[in-house]
């Protein structure tokens, strides 16, 4: 199972109030500046965030260290997701048939 570490744009990108989204094999995420912090959330499947259930979310300090913490957290989340998929289990615990 190949896990590509999540990388985020540089800090200046977020200082301009930009939102960043990405995906990896059915794992989807969003990172944005919110109330002086980075807000990151995760969902699974083919649909946009608005049409999906958020399965995990976390906030981080709004600085360079927080940006890296968010990227590391997202990489951990995608690793857990891909592990379940490789075992034949859907992220919600049901078995694939």
PDB file of N, CA and C in Angstrom:
ATOM      1  N   UNK A   1       0.850  -1.177   0.000  1.00  0.00           N
ATOM      2  CA  UNK A   1       0.000   0.000   0.000  1.00  0.00           C
ATOM      3  C   UNK A   1       0.896   1.240   0.000  1.00  0.00           C
ATOM      4  N   UNK A   2       0.749   2.041  -1.018  1.00  0.00           N
ATOM      5  CA  UNK A   2       1.572   3.250  -1.182  1.00  0.00           C
ATOM      6  C   UNK A   2       0.828   4.449  -0.613  1.00  0.00           C
ATOM      7  N   UNK A   3       1.435   5.094   0.354  1.00  0.00           N
ATOM      8  CA  UNK A   3       0.855   6.301   0.942  1.00  0.00           C
ATOM      9  C   UNK A   3       1.704   7.481   0.519  1.00  0.00           C
ATOM     10  N   UNK A   4       1.073   8.419  -0.136  1.00  0.00           N
ATOM     11  CA  UNK A   4       1.753   9.650  -0.509  1.00  0.00           C
ATOM     12  C   UNK A   4       1.507  10.666   0.599  1.00  0.00           C
ATOM     13  N   UNK A   5       2.542  11.160   1.253  1.00  0.00           N
ATOM     14  CA  UNK A   5       2.330  12.154   2.315  1.00  0.00           C
ATOM     15  C   UNK A   5       1.557  13.367   1.788  1.00  0.00           C
ATOM     16  N   UNK A   6       0.668  13.867   2.608  1.00  0.00           N
ATOM     17  CA  UNK A   6      -0.100  15.061   2.256  1.00  0.00           C
ATOM     18  C   UNK A   6       0.823  16.270   2.389  1.00  0.00           C
ATOM     19  N   UNK A   7       0.857  17.084   1.376  1.00  0.00           N
ATOM     20  CA  UNK A   7       1.593  18.346   1.439  1.00  0.00           C
ATOM     21  C   UNK A   7       0.596  19.482   1.259  1.00  0.00           C
ATOM     22  N   UNK A   8       0.830  20.555   1.945  1.00  0.00           N
ATOM     23  CA  UNK A   8      -0.047  21.723   1.875  1.00  0.00           C
ATOM     24  C   UNK A   8       0.711  22.891   1.266  1.00  0.00           C
ATOM     25  N   UNK A   9      -0.021  23.829   0.669  1.00  0.00           N
ATOM     26  CA  UNK A   9       0.640  25.028   0.129  1.00  0.00           C
ATOM     27  C   UNK A   9       1.372  25.787   1.235  1.00  0.00           C
ATOM     28  N   UNK A  10       2.235  26.699   0.831  1.00  0.00           N
ATOM     29  CA  UNK A  10       2.996  27.466   1.822  1.00  0.00           C
ATOM     30  C   UNK A  10       2.069  28.338   2.676  1.00  0.00           C
ATOM     31  N   UNK A  11       2.606  28.819   3.763  1.00  0.00           N
ATOM     32  CA  UNK A  11       1.809  29.570   4.737  1.00  0.00           C
ATOM     33  C   UNK A  11       1.169  30.813   4.123  1.00  0.00           C
ATOM     34  N   UNK A  12       1.866  31.484   3.216  1.00  0.00           N
ATOM     35  CA  UNK A  12       1.328  32.696   2.581  1.00  0.00           C
ATOM     36  C   UNK A  12       0.015  32.415   1.850  1.00  0.00           C
ATOM     37  N   UNK A  13      -0.132  31.222   1.295  1.00  0.00           N
ATOM     38  CA  UNK A  13      -1.372  30.828   0.621  1.00  0.00           C
ATOM     39  C   UNK A  13      -2.556  30.944   1.582  1.00  0.00           C
ATOM     40  N   UNK A  14      -2.370  30.461   2.792  1.00  0.00           N
ATOM     41  CA  UNK A  14      -3.445  30.481   3.783  1.00  0.00           C
ATOM     42  C   UNK A  14      -3.621  31.858   4.413  1.00  0.00           C
ATOM     43  N   UNK A  15      -2.546  32.643   4.488  1.00  0.00           N
ATOM     44  CA  UNK A  15      -2.662  34.008   5.017  1.00  0.00           C
ATOM     45  C   UNK A  15      -3.613  34.852   4.171  1.00  0.00           C
ATOM     46  N   UNK A  16      -3.791  34.474   2.924  1.00  0.00           N
ATOM     47  CA  UNK A  16      -4.707  35.184   2.021  1.00  0.00           C
ATOM     48  C   UNK A  16      -6.124  34.625   2.104  1.00  0.00           C
ATOM     49  N   UNK A  17      -6.418  33.854   3.144  1.00  0.00           N
ATOM     50  CA  UNK A  17      -7.736  33.248   3.382  1.00  0.00           C
ATOM     51  C   UNK A  17      -8.151  32.235   2.328  1.00  0.00           C
ATOM     52  N   UNK A  18      -7.193  31.598   1.686  1.00  0.00           N
ATOM     53  CA  UNK A  18      -7.508  30.564   0.702  1.00  0.00           C
ATOM     54  C   UNK A  18      -7.820  29.243   1.387  1.00  0.00           C
ATOM     55  N   UNK A  19      -8.697  28.469   0.768  1.00  0.00           N
ATOM     56  CA  UNK A  19      -9.056  27.125   1.201  1.00  0.00           C
ATOM     57  C   UNK A  19      -8.307  26.142   0.316  1.00  0.00           C
ATOM     58  N   UNK A  20      -7.869  25.034   0.899  1.00  0.00           N
ATOM     59  CA  UNK A  20      -7.175  24.008   0.128  1.00  0.00           C
ATOM     60  C   UNK A  20      -7.891  22.682   0.315  1.00  0.00           C
ATOM     61  N   UNK A  21      -8.192  22.006  -0.788  1.00  0.00           N
ATOM     62  CA  UNK A  21      -8.807  20.685  -0.734  1.00  0.00           C
ATOM     63  C   UNK A  21      -7.949  19.708  -1.518  1.00  0.00           C
ATOM     64  N   UNK A  22      -8.094  18.440  -1.182  1.00  0.00           N
ATOM     65  CA  UNK A  22      -7.352  17.417  -1.895  1.00  0.00           C
ATOM     66  C   UNK A  22      -7.980  16.052  -1.681  1.00  0.00           C
ATOM     67  N   UNK A  23      -7.453  15.072  -2.387  1.00  0.00           N
ATOM     68  CA  UNK A  23      -7.969  13.711  -2.251  1.00  0.00           C
ATOM     69  C   UNK A  23      -6.879  12.706  -2.589  1.00  0.00           C
ATOM     70  N   UNK A  24      -7.095  11.496  -2.099  1.00  0.00           N
ATOM     71  CA  UNK A  24      -6.178  10.401  -2.377  1.00  0.00           C
ATOM     72  C   UNK A  24      -6.960   9.097  -2.262  1.00  0.00           C
ATOM     73  N   UNK A  25      -7.273   8.475  -3.387  1.00  0.00           N
ATOM     74  CA  UNK A  25      -7.942   7.174  -3.425  1.00  0.00           C
ATOM     75  C   UNK A  25      -9.225   7.128  -2.597  1.00  0.00           C
ATOM     76  N   UNK A  26     -10.095   8.093  -2.759  1.00  0.00           N
ATOM     77  CA  UNK A  26     -11.366   8.113  -2.044  1.00  0.00           C
ATOM     78  C   UNK A  26     -11.328   8.831  -0.706  1.00  0.00           C
ATOM     79  N   UNK A  27     -10.163   9.209  -0.257  1.00  0.00           N
ATOM     80  CA  UNK A  27      -9.982   9.990   0.975  1.00  0.00           C
ATOM     81  C   UNK A  27      -9.964  11.458   0.565  1.00  0.00           C
ATOM     82  N   UNK A  28     -10.799  12.269   1.177  1.00  0.00           N
ATOM     83  CA  UNK A  28     -10.894  13.676   0.797  1.00  0.00           C
ATOM     84  C   UNK A  28     -10.682  14.559   2.031  1.00  0.00           C
ATOM     85  N   UNK A  29     -10.106  15.735   1.797  1.00  0.00           N
ATOM     86  CA  UNK A  29      -9.839  16.632   2.919  1.00  0.00           C
ATOM     87  C   UNK A  29      -9.944  18.088   2.502  1.00  0.00           C
ATOM     88  N   UNK A  30     -10.076  18.933   3.518  1.00  0.00           N
ATOM     89  CA  UNK A  30     -10.155  20.386   3.333  1.00  0.00           C
ATOM     90  C   UNK A  30      -9.391  21.033   4.478  1.00  0.00           C
ATOM     91  N   UNK A  31      -8.592  22.048   4.161  1.00  0.00           N
ATOM     92  CA  UNK A  31      -7.870  22.824   5.170  1.00  0.00           C
ATOM     93  C   UNK A  31      -8.124  24.290   4.871  1.00  0.00           C
ATOM     94  N   UNK A  32      -8.460  25.047   5.919  1.00  0.00           N
ATOM     95  CA  UNK A  32      -8.727  26.473   5.731  1.00  0.00           C
ATOM     96  C   UNK A  32      -8.382  27.246   6.994  1.00  0.00           C
ATOM     97  N   UNK A  33      -8.057  28.530   6.826  1.00  0.00           N
ATOM     98  CA  UNK A  33      -7.877  29.373   8.006  1.00  0.00           C
ATOM     99  C   UNK A  33      -9.257  29.694   8.576  1.00  0.00           C
ATOM    100  N   UNK A  34      -9.383  29.570   9.891  1.00  0.00           N
ATOM    101  CA  UNK A  34     -10.684  29.790  10.516  1.00  0.00           C
ATOM    102  C   UNK A  34     -10.473  30.236  11.961  1.00  0.00           C
ATOM    103  N   UNK A  35     -10.925  31.418  12.284  1.00  0.00           N
ATOM    104  CA  UNK A  35     -10.818  31.941  13.652  1.00  0.00           C
ATOM    105  C   UNK A  35      -9.388  31.893  14.191  1.00  0.00           C
ATOM    106  N   UNK A  36      -8.426  32.277  13.373  1.00  0.00           N
ATOM    107  CA  UNK A  36      -7.036  32.319  13.812  1.00  0.00           C
ATOM    108  C   UNK A  36      -6.368  30.971  13.950  1.00  0.00           C
ATOM    109  N   UNK A  37      -6.955  29.932  13.359  1.00  0.00           N
ATOM    110  CA  UNK A  37      -6.386  28.587  13.393  1.00  0.00           C
ATOM    111  C   UNK A  37      -6.512  27.954  12.011  1.00  0.00           C
ATOM    112  N   UNK A  38      -5.804  26.856  11.819  1.00  0.00           N
ATOM    113  CA  UNK A  38      -6.064  26.000  10.668  1.00  0.00           C
ATOM    114  C   UNK A  38      -7.173  25.042  11.073  1.00  0.00           C
ATOM    115  N   UNK A  39      -8.192  24.917  10.255  1.00  0.00           N
ATOM    116  CA  UNK A  39      -9.250  23.937  10.469  1.00  0.00           C
ATOM    117  C   UNK A  39      -9.138  22.895   9.358  1.00  0.00           C
ATOM    118  N   UNK A  40      -8.999  21.637   9.740  1.00  0.00           N
ATOM    119  CA  UNK A  40      -8.888  20.550   8.768  1.00  0.00           C
ATOM    120  C   UNK A  40     -10.030  19.569   8.997  1.00  0.00           C
ATOM    121  N   UNK A  41     -10.586  19.063   7.907  1.00  0.00           N
ATOM    122  CA  UNK A  41     -11.621  18.042   8.027  1.00  0.00           C
ATOM    123  C   UNK A  41     -11.425  16.985   6.950  1.00  0.00           C
ATOM    124  N   UNK A  42     -12.002  15.811   7.215  1.00  0.00           N
ATOM    125  CA  UNK A  42     -11.826  14.634   6.371  1.00  0.00           C
ATOM    126  C   UNK A  42     -13.186  14.015   6.097  1.00  0.00           C
ATOM    127  N   UNK A  43     -13.372  13.530   4.872  1.00  0.00           N
ATOM    128  CA  UNK A  43     -14.537  12.732   4.525  1.00  0.00           C
ATOM    129  C   UNK A  43     -14.114  11.710   3.480  1.00  0.00           C
ATOM    130  N   UNK A  44     -14.978  10.708   3.263  1.00  0.00           N
ATOM    131  CA  UNK A  44     -14.656   9.637   2.325  1.00  0.00           C
ATOM    132  C   UNK A  44     -15.666   9.625   1.190  1.00  0.00           C
ATOM    133  N   UNK A  45     -15.244   9.116   0.057  1.00  0.00           N
ATOM    134  CA  UNK A  45     -16.154   8.884  -1.052  1.00  0.00           C
ATOM    135  C   UNK A  45     -16.005   9.861  -2.193  1.00  0.00           C
ATOM    136  N   UNK A  46     -16.916   9.749  -3.145  1.00  0.00           N
ATOM    137  CA  UNK A  46     -16.793  10.516  -4.387  1.00  0.00           C
ATOM    138  C   UNK A  46     -17.401  11.913  -4.346  1.00  0.00           C
ATOM    139  N   UNK A  47     -18.085  12.253  -3.269  1.00  0.00           N
ATOM    140  CA  UNK A  47     -18.855  13.491  -3.265  1.00  0.00           C
ATOM    141  C   UNK A  47     -18.131  14.649  -2.580  1.00  0.00           C
ATOM    142  N   UNK A  48     -18.617  15.842  -2.848  1.00  0.00           N
ATOM    143  CA  UNK A  48     -18.062  17.048  -2.234  1.00  0.00           C
ATOM    144  C   UNK A  48     -18.353  17.058  -0.732  1.00  0.00           C
ATOM    145  N   UNK A  49     -17.688  17.930  -0.033  1.00  0.00           N
ATOM    146  CA  UNK A  49     -17.843  18.024   1.418  1.00  0.00           C
ATOM    147  C   UNK A  49     -19.293  18.277   1.810  1.00  0.00           C
ATOM    148  N   UNK A  50     -19.958  19.156   1.086  1.00  0.00           N
ATOM    149  CA  UNK A  50     -21.332  19.520   1.434  1.00  0.00           C
ATOM    150  C   UNK A  50     -22.300  18.347   1.326  1.00  0.00           C
ATOM    151  N   UNK A  51     -21.973  17.346   0.531  1.00  0.00           N
ATOM    152  CA  UNK A  51     -22.842  16.178   0.330  1.00  0.00           C
ATOM    153  C   UNK A  51     -22.325  14.944   1.061  1.00  0.00           C
ATOM    154  N   UNK A  52     -21.381  15.126   1.969  1.00  0.00           N
ATOM    155  CA  UNK A  52     -20.744  14.001   2.649  1.00  0.00           C
ATOM    156  C   UNK A  52     -20.760  14.199   4.159  1.00  0.00           C
ATOM    157  N   UNK A  53     -20.532  13.105   4.859  1.00  0.00           N
ATOM    158  CA  UNK A  53     -20.399  13.150   6.315  1.00  0.00           C
ATOM    159  C   UNK A  53     -18.937  13.392   6.671  1.00  0.00           C
ATOM    160  N   UNK A  54     -18.684  14.393   7.489  1.00  0.00           N
ATOM    161  CA  UNK A  54     -17.327  14.651   7.978  1.00  0.00           C
ATOM    162  C   UNK A  54     -17.011  13.576   9.014  1.00  0.00           C
ATOM    163  N   UNK A  55     -15.931  12.825   8.793  1.00  0.00           N
ATOM    164  CA  UNK A  55     -15.595  11.726   9.698  1.00  0.00           C
ATOM    165  C   UNK A  55     -14.534  12.102  10.723  1.00  0.00           C
ATOM    166  N   UNK A  56     -13.796  13.169  10.474  1.00  0.00           N
ATOM    167  CA  UNK A  56     -12.786  13.628  11.432  1.00  0.00           C
ATOM    168  C   UNK A  56     -12.488  15.093  11.158  1.00  0.00           C
ATOM    169  N   UNK A  57     -12.215  15.820  12.226  1.00  0.00           N
ATOM    170  CA  UNK A  57     -11.807  17.221  12.075  1.00  0.00           C
ATOM    171  C   UNK A  57     -10.863  17.576  13.212  1.00  0.00           C
ATOM    172  N   UNK A  58     -10.027  18.557  12.951  1.00  0.00           N
ATOM    173  CA  UNK A  58      -9.016  18.957  13.932  1.00  0.00           C
ATOM    174  C   UNK A  58      -8.606  20.394  13.636  1.00  0.00           C
ATOM    175  N   UNK A  59      -8.220  21.122  14.675  1.00  0.00           N
ATOM    176  CA  UNK A  59      -7.684  22.470  14.477  1.00  0.00           C
ATOM    177  C   UNK A  59      -6.219  22.496  14.909  1.00  0.00           C
ATOM    178  N   UNK A  60      -5.497  23.448  14.324  1.00  0.00           N
ATOM    179  CA  UNK A  60      -4.062  23.585  14.563  1.00  0.00           C
ATOM    180  C   UNK A  60      -3.724  25.062  14.643  1.00  0.00           C
ATOM    181  N   UNK A  61      -2.626  25.423  15.307  1.00  0.00           N
ATOM    182  CA  UNK A  61      -2.225  26.834  15.376  1.00  0.00           C
ATOM    183  C   UNK A  61      -2.030  27.407  13.969  1.00  0.00           C
ATOM    184  N   UNK A  62      -2.388  28.669  13.814  1.00  0.00           N
ATOM    185  CA  UNK A  62      -2.246  29.309  12.505  1.00  0.00           C
ATOM    186  C   UNK A  62      -0.848  29.901  12.378  1.00  0.00           C
ATOM    187  N   UNK A  63       0.113  29.009  12.188  1.00  0.00           N
ATOM    188  CA  UNK A  63       1.504  29.395  11.939  1.00  0.00           C
ATOM    189  C   UNK A  63       2.154  28.271  11.139  1.00  0.00           C
ATOM    190  N   UNK A  64       3.415  28.422  10.810  1.00  0.00           N
ATOM    191  CA  UNK A  64       4.097  27.418   9.984  1.00  0.00           C
ATOM    192  C   UNK A  64       4.100  26.046  10.652  1.00  0.00           C
ATOM    193  N   UNK A  65       4.295  26.028  11.959  1.00  0.00           N
ATOM    194  CA  UNK A  65       4.280  24.766  12.690  1.00  0.00           C
ATOM    195  C   UNK A  65       2.905  24.102  12.607  1.00  0.00           C
ATOM    196  N   UNK A  66       1.856  24.897  12.758  1.00  0.00           N
ATOM    197  CA  UNK A  66       0.496  24.370  12.657  1.00  0.00           C
ATOM    198  C   UNK A  66       0.186  23.844  11.268  1.00  0.00           C
ATOM    199  N   UNK A  67       0.712  24.512  10.252  1.00  0.00           N
ATOM    200  CA  UNK A  67       0.526  24.040   8.876  1.00  0.00           C
ATOM    201  C   UNK A  67       1.137  22.653   8.712  1.00  0.00           C
ATOM    202  N   UNK A  68       2.334  22.461   9.258  1.00  0.00           N
ATOM    203  CA  UNK A  68       2.983  21.153   9.167  1.00  0.00           C
ATOM    204  C   UNK A  68       2.256  20.114  10.014  1.00  0.00           C
ATOM    205  N   UNK A  69       1.760  20.514  11.183  1.00  0.00           N
ATOM    206  CA  UNK A  69       0.984  19.594  12.020  1.00  0.00           C
ATOM    207  C   UNK A  69      -0.265  19.123  11.286  1.00  0.00           C
ATOM    208  N   UNK A  70      -0.927  20.041  10.584  1.00  0.00           N
ATOM    209  CA  UNK A  70      -2.124  19.680   9.814  1.00  0.00           C
ATOM    210  C   UNK A  70      -1.767  18.674   8.720  1.00  0.00           C
ATOM    211  N   UNK A  71      -0.677  18.912   8.014  1.00  0.00           N
ATOM    212  CA  UNK A  71      -0.246  17.985   6.959  1.00  0.00           C
ATOM    213  C   UNK A  71       0.075  16.611   7.542  1.00  0.00           C
ATOM    214  N   UNK A  72       0.747  16.575   8.676  1.00  0.00           N
ATOM    215  CA  UNK A  72       1.087  15.302   9.321  1.00  0.00           C
ATOM    216  C   UNK A  72      -0.171  14.568   9.776  1.00  0.00           C
ATOM    217  N   UNK A  73      -1.120  15.295  10.361  1.00  0.00           N
ATOM    218  CA  UNK A  73      -2.375  14.695  10.812  1.00  0.00           C
ATOM    219  C   UNK A  73      -3.137  14.111   9.626  1.00  0.00           C
ATOM    220  N   UNK A  74      -3.210  14.854   8.533  1.00  0.00           N
ATOM    221  CA  UNK A  74      -3.902  14.355   7.344  1.00  0.00           C
ATOM    222  C   UNK A  74      -3.217  13.110   6.787  1.00  0.00           C
ATOM    223  N   UNK A  75      -1.896  13.071   6.813  1.00  0.00           N
ATOM    224  CA  UNK A  75      -1.169  11.889   6.344  1.00  0.00           C
ATOM    225  C   UNK A  75      -1.493  10.685   7.226  1.00  0.00           C
ATOM    226  N   UNK A  76      -1.590  10.881   8.539  1.00  0.00           N
ATOM    227  CA  UNK A  76      -1.981   9.798   9.448  1.00  0.00           C
ATOM    228  C   UNK A  76      -3.397   9.325   9.141  1.00  0.00           C
ATOM    229  N   UNK A  77      -4.290  10.264   8.872  1.00  0.00           N
ATOM    230  CA  UNK A  77      -5.681   9.925   8.560  1.00  0.00           C
ATOM    231  C   UNK A  77      -5.781   9.121   7.263  1.00  0.00           C
ATOM    232  N   UNK A  78      -5.056   9.536   6.234  1.00  0.00           N
ATOM    233  CA  UNK A  78      -5.115   8.798   4.963  1.00  0.00           C
ATOM    234  C   UNK A  78      -4.490   7.418   5.119  1.00  0.00           C
ATOM    235  N   UNK A  79      -3.448   7.280   5.922  1.00  0.00           N
ATOM    236  CA  UNK A  79      -2.830   5.971   6.157  1.00  0.00           C
ATOM    237  C   UNK A  79      -3.829   5.020   6.811  1.00  0.00           C
ATOM    238  N   UNK A  80      -4.568   5.499   7.806  1.00  0.00           N
ATOM    239  CA  UNK A  80      -5.572   4.672   8.476  1.00  0.00           C
ATOM    240  C   UNK A  80      -6.682   4.277   7.501  1.00  0.00           C
ATOM    241  N   UNK A  81      -7.111   5.223   6.678  1.00  0.00           N
ATOM    242  CA  UNK A  81      -8.148   4.957   5.678  1.00  0.00           C
ATOM    243  C   UNK A  81      -7.679   3.880   4.698  1.00  0.00           C
ATOM    244  N   UNK A  82      -6.488   4.044   4.143  1.00  0.00           N
ATOM    245  CA  UNK A  82      -5.986   3.088   3.158  1.00  0.00           C
ATOM    246  C   UNK A  82      -5.732   1.716   3.775  1.00  0.00           C
ATOM    247  N   UNK A  83      -5.361   1.664   5.047  1.00  0.00           N
ATOM    248  CA  UNK A  83      -5.187   0.382   5.731  1.00  0.00           C
ATOM    249  C   UNK A  83      -6.512  -0.366   5.787  1.00  0.00           C
ATOM    250  N   UNK A  84      -7.585   0.328   6.159  1.00  0.00           N
ATOM    251  CA  UNK A  84      -8.905  -0.309   6.207  1.00  0.00           C
ATOM    252  C   UNK A  84      -9.322  -0.796   4.830  1.00  0.00           C
ATOM    253  N   UNK A  85      -9.110   0.026   3.828  1.00  0.00           N
ATOM    254  CA  UNK A  85      -9.480  -0.359   2.466  1.00  0.00           C
ATOM    255  C   UNK A  85      -8.682  -1.585   2.026  1.00  0.00           C
ATOM    256  N   UNK A  86      -7.387  -1.636   2.347  1.00  0.00           N
ATOM    257  CA  UNK A  86      -6.555  -2.775   1.941  1.00  0.00           C
ATOM    258  C   UNK A  86      -6.978  -4.064   2.644  1.00  0.00           C
ATOM    259  N   UNK A  87      -7.596  -3.939   3.815  1.00  0.00           N
ATOM    260  CA  UNK A  87      -8.084  -5.108   4.556  1.00  0.00           C
ATOM    261  C   UNK A  87      -9.464  -5.537   4.081  1.00  0.00           C
ATOM    262  N   UNK A  88     -10.014  -4.806   3.121  1.00  0.00           N
ATOM    263  CA  UNK A  88     -11.338  -5.136   2.606  1.00  0.00           C
ATOM    264  C   UNK A  88     -12.466  -4.597   3.453  1.00  0.00           C
ATOM    265  N   UNK A  89     -12.156  -3.642   4.305  1.00  0.00           N
ATOM    266  CA  UNK A  89     -13.156  -3.036   5.177  1.00  0.00           C
ATOM    267  C   UNK A  89     -13.394  -1.602   4.745  1.00  0.00           C
ATOM    268  N   UNK A  90     -14.659  -1.248   4.645  1.00  0.00           N
ATOM    269  CA  UNK A  90     -14.976   0.138   4.350  1.00  0.00           C
ATOM    270  C   UNK A  90     -14.633   0.975   5.577  1.00  0.00           C
ATOM    271  N   UNK A  91     -14.361   2.245   5.397  1.00  0.00           N
ATOM    272  CA  UNK A  91     -13.980   3.090   6.532  1.00  0.00           C
ATOM    273  C   UNK A  91     -14.996   3.099   7.673  1.00  0.00           C
ATOM    274  N   UNK A  92     -16.272   2.810   7.377  1.00  0.00           N
ATOM    275  CA  UNK A  92     -17.272   2.787   8.447  1.00  0.00           C
ATOM    276  C   UNK A  92     -17.347   1.425   9.134  1.00  0.00           C
ATOM    277  N   UNK A  93     -16.457   0.500   8.765  1.00  0.00           N
ATOM    278  CA  UNK A  93     -16.394  -0.801   9.419  1.00  0.00           C
ATOM    279  C   UNK A  93     -17.083  -1.930   8.671  1.00  0.00           C
ATOM    280  N   UNK A  94     -17.927  -1.622   7.683  1.00  0.00           N
ATOM    281  CA  UNK A  94     -18.596  -2.670   6.914  1.00  0.00           C
ATOM    282  C   UNK A  94     -17.593  -3.341   5.980  1.00  0.00           C
ATOM    283  N   UNK A  95     -17.839  -4.602   5.662  1.00  0.00           N
ATOM    284  CA  UNK A  95     -16.965  -5.345   4.750  1.00  0.00           C
ATOM    285  C   UNK A  95     -17.356  -5.059   3.308  1.00  0.00           C
ATOM    286  N   UNK A  96     -16.360  -4.988   2.418  1.00  0.00           N
ATOM    287  CA  UNK A  96     -16.628  -4.926   0.983  1.00  0.00           C
ATOM    288  C   UNK A  96     -17.058  -6.319   0.530  1.00  0.00           C
ATOM    289  N   UNK A  97     -17.957  -6.408  -0.422  1.00  0.00           N
ATOM    290  CA  UNK A  97     -18.378  -7.718  -0.963  1.00  0.00           C
ATOM    291  C   UNK A  97     -18.019  -7.819  -2.412  1.00  0.00           C
TER     292      UNK A  97
END
